[in-house]
Coordinates of N, CA, C and O in Angstrom, one line a residue:
X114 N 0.8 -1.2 0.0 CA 0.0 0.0 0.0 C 0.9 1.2 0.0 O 2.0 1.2 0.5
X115 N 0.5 2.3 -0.5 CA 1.3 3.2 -1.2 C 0.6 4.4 -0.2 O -0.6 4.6 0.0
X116 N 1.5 5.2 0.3 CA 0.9 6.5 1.2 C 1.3 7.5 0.5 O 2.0 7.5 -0.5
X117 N 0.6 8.7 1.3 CA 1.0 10.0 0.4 C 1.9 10.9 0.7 O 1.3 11.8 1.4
X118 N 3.2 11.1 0.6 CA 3.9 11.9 1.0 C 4.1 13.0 0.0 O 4.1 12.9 -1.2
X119 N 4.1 14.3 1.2 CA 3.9 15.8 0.6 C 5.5 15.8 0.7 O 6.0 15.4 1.7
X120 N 6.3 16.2 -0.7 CA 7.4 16.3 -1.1 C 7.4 17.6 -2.1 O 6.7 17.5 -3.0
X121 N 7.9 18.5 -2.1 CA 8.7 19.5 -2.1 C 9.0 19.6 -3.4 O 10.2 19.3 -3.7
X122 N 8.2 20.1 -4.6 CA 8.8 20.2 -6.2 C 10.0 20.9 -6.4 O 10.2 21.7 -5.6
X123 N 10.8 20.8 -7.2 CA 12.0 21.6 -7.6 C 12.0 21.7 -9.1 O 11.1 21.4 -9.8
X124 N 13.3 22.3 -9.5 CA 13.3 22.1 -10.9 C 13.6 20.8 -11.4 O 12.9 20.5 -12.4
X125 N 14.5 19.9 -11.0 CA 14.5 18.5 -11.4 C 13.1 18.2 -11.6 O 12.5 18.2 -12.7
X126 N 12.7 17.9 -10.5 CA 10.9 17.5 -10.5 C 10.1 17.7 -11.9 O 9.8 16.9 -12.8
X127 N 9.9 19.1 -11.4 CA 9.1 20.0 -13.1 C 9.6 19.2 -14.3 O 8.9 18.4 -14.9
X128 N 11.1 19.5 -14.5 CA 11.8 19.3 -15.7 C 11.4 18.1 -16.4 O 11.4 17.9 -17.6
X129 N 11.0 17.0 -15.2 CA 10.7 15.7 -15.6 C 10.0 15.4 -15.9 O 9.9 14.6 -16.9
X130 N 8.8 16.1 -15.2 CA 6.9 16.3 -16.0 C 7.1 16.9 -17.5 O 6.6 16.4 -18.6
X131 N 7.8 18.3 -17.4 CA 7.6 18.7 -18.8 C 8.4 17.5 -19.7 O 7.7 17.1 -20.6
X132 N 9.4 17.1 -19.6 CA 9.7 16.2 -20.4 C 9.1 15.0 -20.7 O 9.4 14.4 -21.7
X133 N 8.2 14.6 -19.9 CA 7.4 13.5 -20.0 C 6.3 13.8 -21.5 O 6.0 13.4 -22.5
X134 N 5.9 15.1 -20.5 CA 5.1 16.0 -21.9 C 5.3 16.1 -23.1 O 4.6 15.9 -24.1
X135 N 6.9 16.6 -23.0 CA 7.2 16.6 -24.8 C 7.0 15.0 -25.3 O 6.8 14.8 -26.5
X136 N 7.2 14.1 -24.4 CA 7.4 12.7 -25.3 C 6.0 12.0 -25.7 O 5.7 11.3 -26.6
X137 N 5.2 12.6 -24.4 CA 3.9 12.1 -24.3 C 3.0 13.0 -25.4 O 1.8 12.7 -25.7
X138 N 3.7 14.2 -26.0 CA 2.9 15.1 -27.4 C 1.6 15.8 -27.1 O 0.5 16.0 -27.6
X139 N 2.6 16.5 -25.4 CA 1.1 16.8 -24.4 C 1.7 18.7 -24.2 O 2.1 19.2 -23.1
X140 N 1.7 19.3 -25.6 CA 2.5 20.2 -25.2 C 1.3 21.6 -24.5 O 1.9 22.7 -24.2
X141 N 0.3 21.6 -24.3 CA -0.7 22.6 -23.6 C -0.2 22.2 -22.1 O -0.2 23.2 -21.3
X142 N 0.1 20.8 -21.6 CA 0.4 20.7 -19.8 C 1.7 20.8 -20.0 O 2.4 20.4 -19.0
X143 N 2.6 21.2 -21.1 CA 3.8 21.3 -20.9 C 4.2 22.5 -20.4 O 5.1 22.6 -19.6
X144 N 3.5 23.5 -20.9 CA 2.9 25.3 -21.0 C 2.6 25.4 -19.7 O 3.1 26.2 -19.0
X145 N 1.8 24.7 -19.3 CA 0.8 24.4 -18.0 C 1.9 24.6 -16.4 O 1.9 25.4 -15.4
X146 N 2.8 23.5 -16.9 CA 3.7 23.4 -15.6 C 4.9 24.4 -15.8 O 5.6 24.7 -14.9
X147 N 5.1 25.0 -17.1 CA 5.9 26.1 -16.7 C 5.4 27.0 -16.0 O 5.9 27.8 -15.2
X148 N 4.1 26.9 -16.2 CA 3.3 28.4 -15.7 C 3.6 28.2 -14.3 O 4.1 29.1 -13.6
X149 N 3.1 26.8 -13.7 CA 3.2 27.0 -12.3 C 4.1 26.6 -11.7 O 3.9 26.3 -10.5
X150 N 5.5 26.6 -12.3 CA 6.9 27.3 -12.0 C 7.2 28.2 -11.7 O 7.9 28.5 -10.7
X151 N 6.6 29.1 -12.6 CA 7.0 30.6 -12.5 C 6.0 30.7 -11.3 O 6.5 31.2 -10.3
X152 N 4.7 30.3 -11.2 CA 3.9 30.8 -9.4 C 4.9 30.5 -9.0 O 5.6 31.4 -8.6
X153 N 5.4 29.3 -8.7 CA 5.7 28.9 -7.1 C 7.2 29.3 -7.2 O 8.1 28.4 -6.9
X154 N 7.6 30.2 -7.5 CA 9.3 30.9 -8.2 C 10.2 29.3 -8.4 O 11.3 29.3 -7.8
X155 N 9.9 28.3 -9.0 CA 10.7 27.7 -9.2 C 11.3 27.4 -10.8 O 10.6 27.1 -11.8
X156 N 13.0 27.7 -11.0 CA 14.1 27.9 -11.5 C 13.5 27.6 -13.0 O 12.9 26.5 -13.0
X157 N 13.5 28.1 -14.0 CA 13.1 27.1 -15.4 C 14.8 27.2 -16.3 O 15.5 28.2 -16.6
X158 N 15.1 26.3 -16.4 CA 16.6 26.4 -17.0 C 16.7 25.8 -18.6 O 15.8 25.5 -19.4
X159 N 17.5 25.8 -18.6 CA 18.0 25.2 -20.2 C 16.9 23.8 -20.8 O 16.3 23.6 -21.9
X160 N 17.1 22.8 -19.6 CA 16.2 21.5 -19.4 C 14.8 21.7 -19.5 O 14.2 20.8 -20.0
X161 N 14.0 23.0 -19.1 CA 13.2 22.9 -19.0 C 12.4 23.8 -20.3 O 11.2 23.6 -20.6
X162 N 13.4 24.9 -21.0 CA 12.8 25.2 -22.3 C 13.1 24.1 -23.3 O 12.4 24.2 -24.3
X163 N 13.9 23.4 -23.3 CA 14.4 22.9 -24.5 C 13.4 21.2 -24.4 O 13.6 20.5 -25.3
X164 N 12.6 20.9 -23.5 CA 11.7 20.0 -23.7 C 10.2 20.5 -23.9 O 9.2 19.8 -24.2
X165 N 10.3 22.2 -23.6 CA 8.7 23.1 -23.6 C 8.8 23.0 -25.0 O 7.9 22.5 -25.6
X166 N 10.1 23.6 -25.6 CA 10.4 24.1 -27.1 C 10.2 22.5 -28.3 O 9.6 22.4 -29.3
X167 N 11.0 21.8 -27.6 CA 10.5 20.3 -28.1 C 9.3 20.1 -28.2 O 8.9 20.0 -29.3
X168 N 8.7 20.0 -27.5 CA 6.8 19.3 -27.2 C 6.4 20.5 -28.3 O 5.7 20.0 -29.2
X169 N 6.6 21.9 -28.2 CA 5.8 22.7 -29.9 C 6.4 22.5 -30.8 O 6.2 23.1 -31.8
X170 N 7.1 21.8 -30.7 CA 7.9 22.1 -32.5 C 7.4 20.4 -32.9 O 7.5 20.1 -34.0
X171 N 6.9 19.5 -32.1 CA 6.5 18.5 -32.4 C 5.0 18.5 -33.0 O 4.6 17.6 -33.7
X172 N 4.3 19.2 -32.7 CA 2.8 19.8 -33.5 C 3.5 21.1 -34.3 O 2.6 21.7 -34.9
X173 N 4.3 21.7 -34.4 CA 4.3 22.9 -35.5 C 3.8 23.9 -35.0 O 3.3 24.8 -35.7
X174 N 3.8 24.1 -33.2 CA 3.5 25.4 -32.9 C 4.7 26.6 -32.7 O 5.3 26.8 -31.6
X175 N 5.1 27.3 -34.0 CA 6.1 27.9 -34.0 C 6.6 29.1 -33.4 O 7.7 29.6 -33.2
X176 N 4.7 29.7 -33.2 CA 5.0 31.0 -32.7 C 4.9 31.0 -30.8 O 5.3 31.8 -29.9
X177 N 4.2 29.7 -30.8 CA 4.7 29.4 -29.1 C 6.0 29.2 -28.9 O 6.5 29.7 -27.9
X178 N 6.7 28.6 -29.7 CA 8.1 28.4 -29.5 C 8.7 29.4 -29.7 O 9.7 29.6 -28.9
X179 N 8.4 30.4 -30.6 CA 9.2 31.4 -30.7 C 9.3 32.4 -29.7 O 10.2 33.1 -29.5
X180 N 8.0 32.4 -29.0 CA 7.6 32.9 -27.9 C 8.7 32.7 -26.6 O 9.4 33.5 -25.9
X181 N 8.6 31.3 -26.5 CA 9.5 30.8 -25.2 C 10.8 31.1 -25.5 O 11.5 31.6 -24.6
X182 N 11.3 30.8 -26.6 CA 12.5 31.2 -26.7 C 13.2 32.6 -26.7 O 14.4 32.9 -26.5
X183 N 12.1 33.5 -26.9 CA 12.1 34.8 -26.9 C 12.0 34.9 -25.0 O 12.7 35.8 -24.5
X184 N 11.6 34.3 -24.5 CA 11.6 34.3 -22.6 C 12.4 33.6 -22.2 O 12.9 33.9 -21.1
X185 N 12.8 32.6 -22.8 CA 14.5 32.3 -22.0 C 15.3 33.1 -22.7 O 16.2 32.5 -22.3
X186 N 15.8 34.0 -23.5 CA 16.9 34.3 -23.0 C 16.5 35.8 -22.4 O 17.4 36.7 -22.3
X187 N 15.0 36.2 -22.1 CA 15.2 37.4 -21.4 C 15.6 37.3 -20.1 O 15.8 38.2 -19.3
X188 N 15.8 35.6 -19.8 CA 16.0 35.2 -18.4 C 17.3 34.7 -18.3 O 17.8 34.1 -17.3
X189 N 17.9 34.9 -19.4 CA 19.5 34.9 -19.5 C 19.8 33.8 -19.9 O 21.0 33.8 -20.2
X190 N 19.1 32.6 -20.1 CA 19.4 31.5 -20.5 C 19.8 31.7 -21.7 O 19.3 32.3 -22.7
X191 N 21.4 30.8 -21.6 CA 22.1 30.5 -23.4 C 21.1 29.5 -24.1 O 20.4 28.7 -23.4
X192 N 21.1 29.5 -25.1 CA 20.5 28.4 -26.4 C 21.0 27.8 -26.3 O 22.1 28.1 -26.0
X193 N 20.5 26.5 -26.3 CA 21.7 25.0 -27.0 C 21.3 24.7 -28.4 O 20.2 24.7 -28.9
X194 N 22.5 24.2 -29.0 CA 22.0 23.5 -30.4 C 20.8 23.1 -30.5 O 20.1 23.4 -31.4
X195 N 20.3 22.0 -29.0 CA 19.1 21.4 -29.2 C 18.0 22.7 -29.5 O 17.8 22.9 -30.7
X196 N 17.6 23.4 -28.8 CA 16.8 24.6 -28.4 C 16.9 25.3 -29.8 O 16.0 25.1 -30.6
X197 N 17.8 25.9 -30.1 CA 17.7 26.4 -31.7 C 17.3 25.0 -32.7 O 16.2 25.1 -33.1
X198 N 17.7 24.3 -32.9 CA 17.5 23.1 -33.6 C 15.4 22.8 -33.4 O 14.7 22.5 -34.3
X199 N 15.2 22.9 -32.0 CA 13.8 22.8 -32.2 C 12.9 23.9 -32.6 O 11.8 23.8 -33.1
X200 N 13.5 25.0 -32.5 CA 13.1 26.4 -32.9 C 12.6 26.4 -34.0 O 11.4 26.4 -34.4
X201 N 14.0 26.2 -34.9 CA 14.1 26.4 -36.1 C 12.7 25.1 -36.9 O 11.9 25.1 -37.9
X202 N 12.8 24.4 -36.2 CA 12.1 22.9 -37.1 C 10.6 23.3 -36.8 O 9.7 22.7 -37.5
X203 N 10.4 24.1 -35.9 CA 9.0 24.8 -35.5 C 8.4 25.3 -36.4 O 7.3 24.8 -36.8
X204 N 9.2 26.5 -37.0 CA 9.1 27.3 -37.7 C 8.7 27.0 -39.1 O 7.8 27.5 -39.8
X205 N 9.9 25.6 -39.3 CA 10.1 25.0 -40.7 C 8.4 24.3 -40.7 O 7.8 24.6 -41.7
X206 N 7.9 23.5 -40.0 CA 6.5 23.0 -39.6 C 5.6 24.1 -40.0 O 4.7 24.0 -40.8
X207 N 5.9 25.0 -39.3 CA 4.8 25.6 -39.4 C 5.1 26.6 -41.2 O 4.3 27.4 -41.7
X208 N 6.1 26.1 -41.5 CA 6.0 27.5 -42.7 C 6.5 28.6 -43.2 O 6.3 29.2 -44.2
X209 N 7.5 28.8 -41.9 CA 8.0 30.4 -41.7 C 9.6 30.2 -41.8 O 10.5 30.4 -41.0
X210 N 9.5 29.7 -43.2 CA 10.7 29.7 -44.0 C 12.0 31.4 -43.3 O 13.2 31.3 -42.9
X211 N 11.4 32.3 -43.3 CA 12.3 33.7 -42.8 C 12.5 33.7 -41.5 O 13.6 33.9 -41.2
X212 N 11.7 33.5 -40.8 CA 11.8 33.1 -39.4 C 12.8 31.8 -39.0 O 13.9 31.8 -38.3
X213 N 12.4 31.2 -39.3 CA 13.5 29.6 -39.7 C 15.2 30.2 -39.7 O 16.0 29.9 -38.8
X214 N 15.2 31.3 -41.0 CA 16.7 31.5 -41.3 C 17.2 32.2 -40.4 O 18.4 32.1 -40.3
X215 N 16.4 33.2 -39.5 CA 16.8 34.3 -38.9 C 17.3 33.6 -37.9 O 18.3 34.1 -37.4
X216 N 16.9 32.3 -37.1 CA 16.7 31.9 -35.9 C 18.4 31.0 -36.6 O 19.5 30.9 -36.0
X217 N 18.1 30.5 -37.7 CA 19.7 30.0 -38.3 C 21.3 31.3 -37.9 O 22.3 31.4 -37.2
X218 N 20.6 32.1 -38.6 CA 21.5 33.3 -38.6 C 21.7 33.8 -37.1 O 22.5 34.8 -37.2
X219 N 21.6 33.6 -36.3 CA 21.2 34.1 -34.8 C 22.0 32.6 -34.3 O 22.9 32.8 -33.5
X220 N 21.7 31.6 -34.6 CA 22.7 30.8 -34.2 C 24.4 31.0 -34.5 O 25.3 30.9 -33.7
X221 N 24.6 31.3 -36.1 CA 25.7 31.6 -36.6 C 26.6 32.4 -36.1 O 27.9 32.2 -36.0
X222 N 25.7 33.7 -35.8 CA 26.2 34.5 -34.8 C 26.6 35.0 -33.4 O 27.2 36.0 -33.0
X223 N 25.9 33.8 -32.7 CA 26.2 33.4 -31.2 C 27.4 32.3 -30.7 O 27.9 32.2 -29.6
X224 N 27.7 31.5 -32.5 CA 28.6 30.3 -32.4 C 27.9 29.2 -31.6 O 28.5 28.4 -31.0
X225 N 26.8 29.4 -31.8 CA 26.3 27.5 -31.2 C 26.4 26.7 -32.1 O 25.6 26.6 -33.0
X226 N 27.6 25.8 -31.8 CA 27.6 24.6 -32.8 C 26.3 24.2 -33.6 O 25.3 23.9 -32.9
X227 N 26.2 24.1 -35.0 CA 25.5 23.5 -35.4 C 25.3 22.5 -35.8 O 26.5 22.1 -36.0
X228 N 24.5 21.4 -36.3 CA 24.7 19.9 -36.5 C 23.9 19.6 -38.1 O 23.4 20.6 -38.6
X229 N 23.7 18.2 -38.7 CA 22.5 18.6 -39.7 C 21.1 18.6 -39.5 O 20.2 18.8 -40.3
X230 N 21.2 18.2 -37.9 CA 19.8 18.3 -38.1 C 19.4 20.1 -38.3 O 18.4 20.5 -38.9
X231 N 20.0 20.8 -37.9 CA 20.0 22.6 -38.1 C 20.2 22.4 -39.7 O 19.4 23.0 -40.4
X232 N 20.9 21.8 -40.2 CA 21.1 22.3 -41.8 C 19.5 22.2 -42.5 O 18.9 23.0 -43.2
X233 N 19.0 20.3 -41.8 CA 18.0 20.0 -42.6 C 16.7 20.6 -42.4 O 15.7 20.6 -43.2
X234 N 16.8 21.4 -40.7 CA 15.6 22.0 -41.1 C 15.8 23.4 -41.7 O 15.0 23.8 -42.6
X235 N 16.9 24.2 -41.3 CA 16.6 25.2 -42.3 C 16.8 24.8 -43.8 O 16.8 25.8 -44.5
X236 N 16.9 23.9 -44.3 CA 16.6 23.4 -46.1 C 15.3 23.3 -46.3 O 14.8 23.6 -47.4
X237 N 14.7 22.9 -45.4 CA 13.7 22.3 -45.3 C 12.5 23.4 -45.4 O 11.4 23.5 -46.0
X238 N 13.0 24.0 -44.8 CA 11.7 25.2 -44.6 C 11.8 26.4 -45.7 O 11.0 27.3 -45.8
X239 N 13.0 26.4 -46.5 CA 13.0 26.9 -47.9 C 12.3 26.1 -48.7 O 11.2 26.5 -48.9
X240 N 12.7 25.0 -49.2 CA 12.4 24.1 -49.9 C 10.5 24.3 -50.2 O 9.9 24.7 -51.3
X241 N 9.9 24.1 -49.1 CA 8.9 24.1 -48.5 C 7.8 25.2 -49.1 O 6.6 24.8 -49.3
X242 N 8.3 26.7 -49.6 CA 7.8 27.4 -49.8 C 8.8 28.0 -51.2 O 8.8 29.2 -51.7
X243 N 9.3 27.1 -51.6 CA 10.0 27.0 -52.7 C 10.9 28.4 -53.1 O 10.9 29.3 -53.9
X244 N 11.4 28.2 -52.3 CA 12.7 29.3 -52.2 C 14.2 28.4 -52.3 O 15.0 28.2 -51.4
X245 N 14.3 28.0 -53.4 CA 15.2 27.0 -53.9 C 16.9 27.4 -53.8 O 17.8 26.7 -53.5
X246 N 16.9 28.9 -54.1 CA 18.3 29.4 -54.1 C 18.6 29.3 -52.5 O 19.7 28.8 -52.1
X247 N 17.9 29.7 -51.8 CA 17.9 29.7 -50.1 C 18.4 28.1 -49.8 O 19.3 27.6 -49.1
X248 N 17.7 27.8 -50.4 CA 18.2 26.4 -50.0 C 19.1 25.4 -50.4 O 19.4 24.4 -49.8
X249 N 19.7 25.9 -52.0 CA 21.2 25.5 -52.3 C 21.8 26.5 -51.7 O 22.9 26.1 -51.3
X250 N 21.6 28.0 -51.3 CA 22.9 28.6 -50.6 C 22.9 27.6 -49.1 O 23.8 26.9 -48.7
X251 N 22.0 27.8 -48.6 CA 22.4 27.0 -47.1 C 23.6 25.6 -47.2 O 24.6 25.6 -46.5
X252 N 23.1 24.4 -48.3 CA 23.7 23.8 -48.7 C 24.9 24.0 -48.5 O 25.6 23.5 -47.5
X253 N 25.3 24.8 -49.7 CA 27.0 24.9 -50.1 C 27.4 25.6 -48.5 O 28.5 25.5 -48.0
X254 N 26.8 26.0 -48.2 CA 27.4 26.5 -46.6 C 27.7 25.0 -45.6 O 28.5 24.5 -44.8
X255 N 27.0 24.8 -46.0 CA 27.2 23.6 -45.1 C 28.3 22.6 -45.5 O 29.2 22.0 -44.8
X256 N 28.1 22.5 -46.9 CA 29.5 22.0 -47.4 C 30.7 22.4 -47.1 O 31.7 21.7 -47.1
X257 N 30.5 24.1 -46.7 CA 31.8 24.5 -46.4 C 32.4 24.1 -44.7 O 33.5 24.0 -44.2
X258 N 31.2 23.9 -44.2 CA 31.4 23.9 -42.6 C 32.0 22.5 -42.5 O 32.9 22.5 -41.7
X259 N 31.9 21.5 -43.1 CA 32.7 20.1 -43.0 C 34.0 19.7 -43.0 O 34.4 18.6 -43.0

């Protein structure tokens, strides 16, 4: 028999619900438990946007993502590859080929390593809306980064 002990959330805690969320494709209670982070002043870090930012970019909610991303770093948090990498593929989902490159270019210029999954979605999100030169230039960039 299983009793109830009142235990104490932290950011570990949270971090692991919201991550559960991104995997579970439950990204509204993902939203949900940041919010009541921020009530109960507990920490939201790198872990905890970059599984919020995952769970929207997995439905193509780009401008939530862009949203969040735009609130961690007013909270000083650095990007990680991952975090740009989900950004960008948000964007690419949802369509917003310019937004896509800007959030590319914004990585370029911070130096966060980039990987191919960043190449393929910004190709991707030119391609998409057939912006073909955008996306042989990205290409040959990438060829050069090798």
């Amino acid at each position: 028999v299983m009793t109830r002990v009142k235990v104490e959330c932290d950011t570990i805690t949270f971090n692991a619900a919201v991550s559960a969320c991104e995997k579970g494709d439950r990204w509204q209670k993902a939203l949900q438990l940041m919010h009541v982070m921020t009530q109960k002043k507990v920490e939201l870090d790198t872990i905890t946007f970059c599984s919020a930012i995952s769970a929207l970019e997995r439905r193509g909610q780009w401008r939530k993502s862009l949203q969040l991303f735009t609130m961690m770093l007013k909270t000083g948090i650095e990007p990680s590859m991952i975090i740009f990498n989900a950004a960008i593929s948000a964007c690419e989902k949802g369509g917003q080929w310019e937004k896509a490159l800007r959030l590319f270019s914004v990585m370029l210029q911070t130096e966060v390593e980039s990987n191919t999954i960043t190449f393929d979605a910004a190709i991707s999100s030119c391609e998409k809306v057939g912006e073909w030169e955008k996306a042989l230039q990205l290409f040959g960039s990438m060829a050069q980064c090798r």
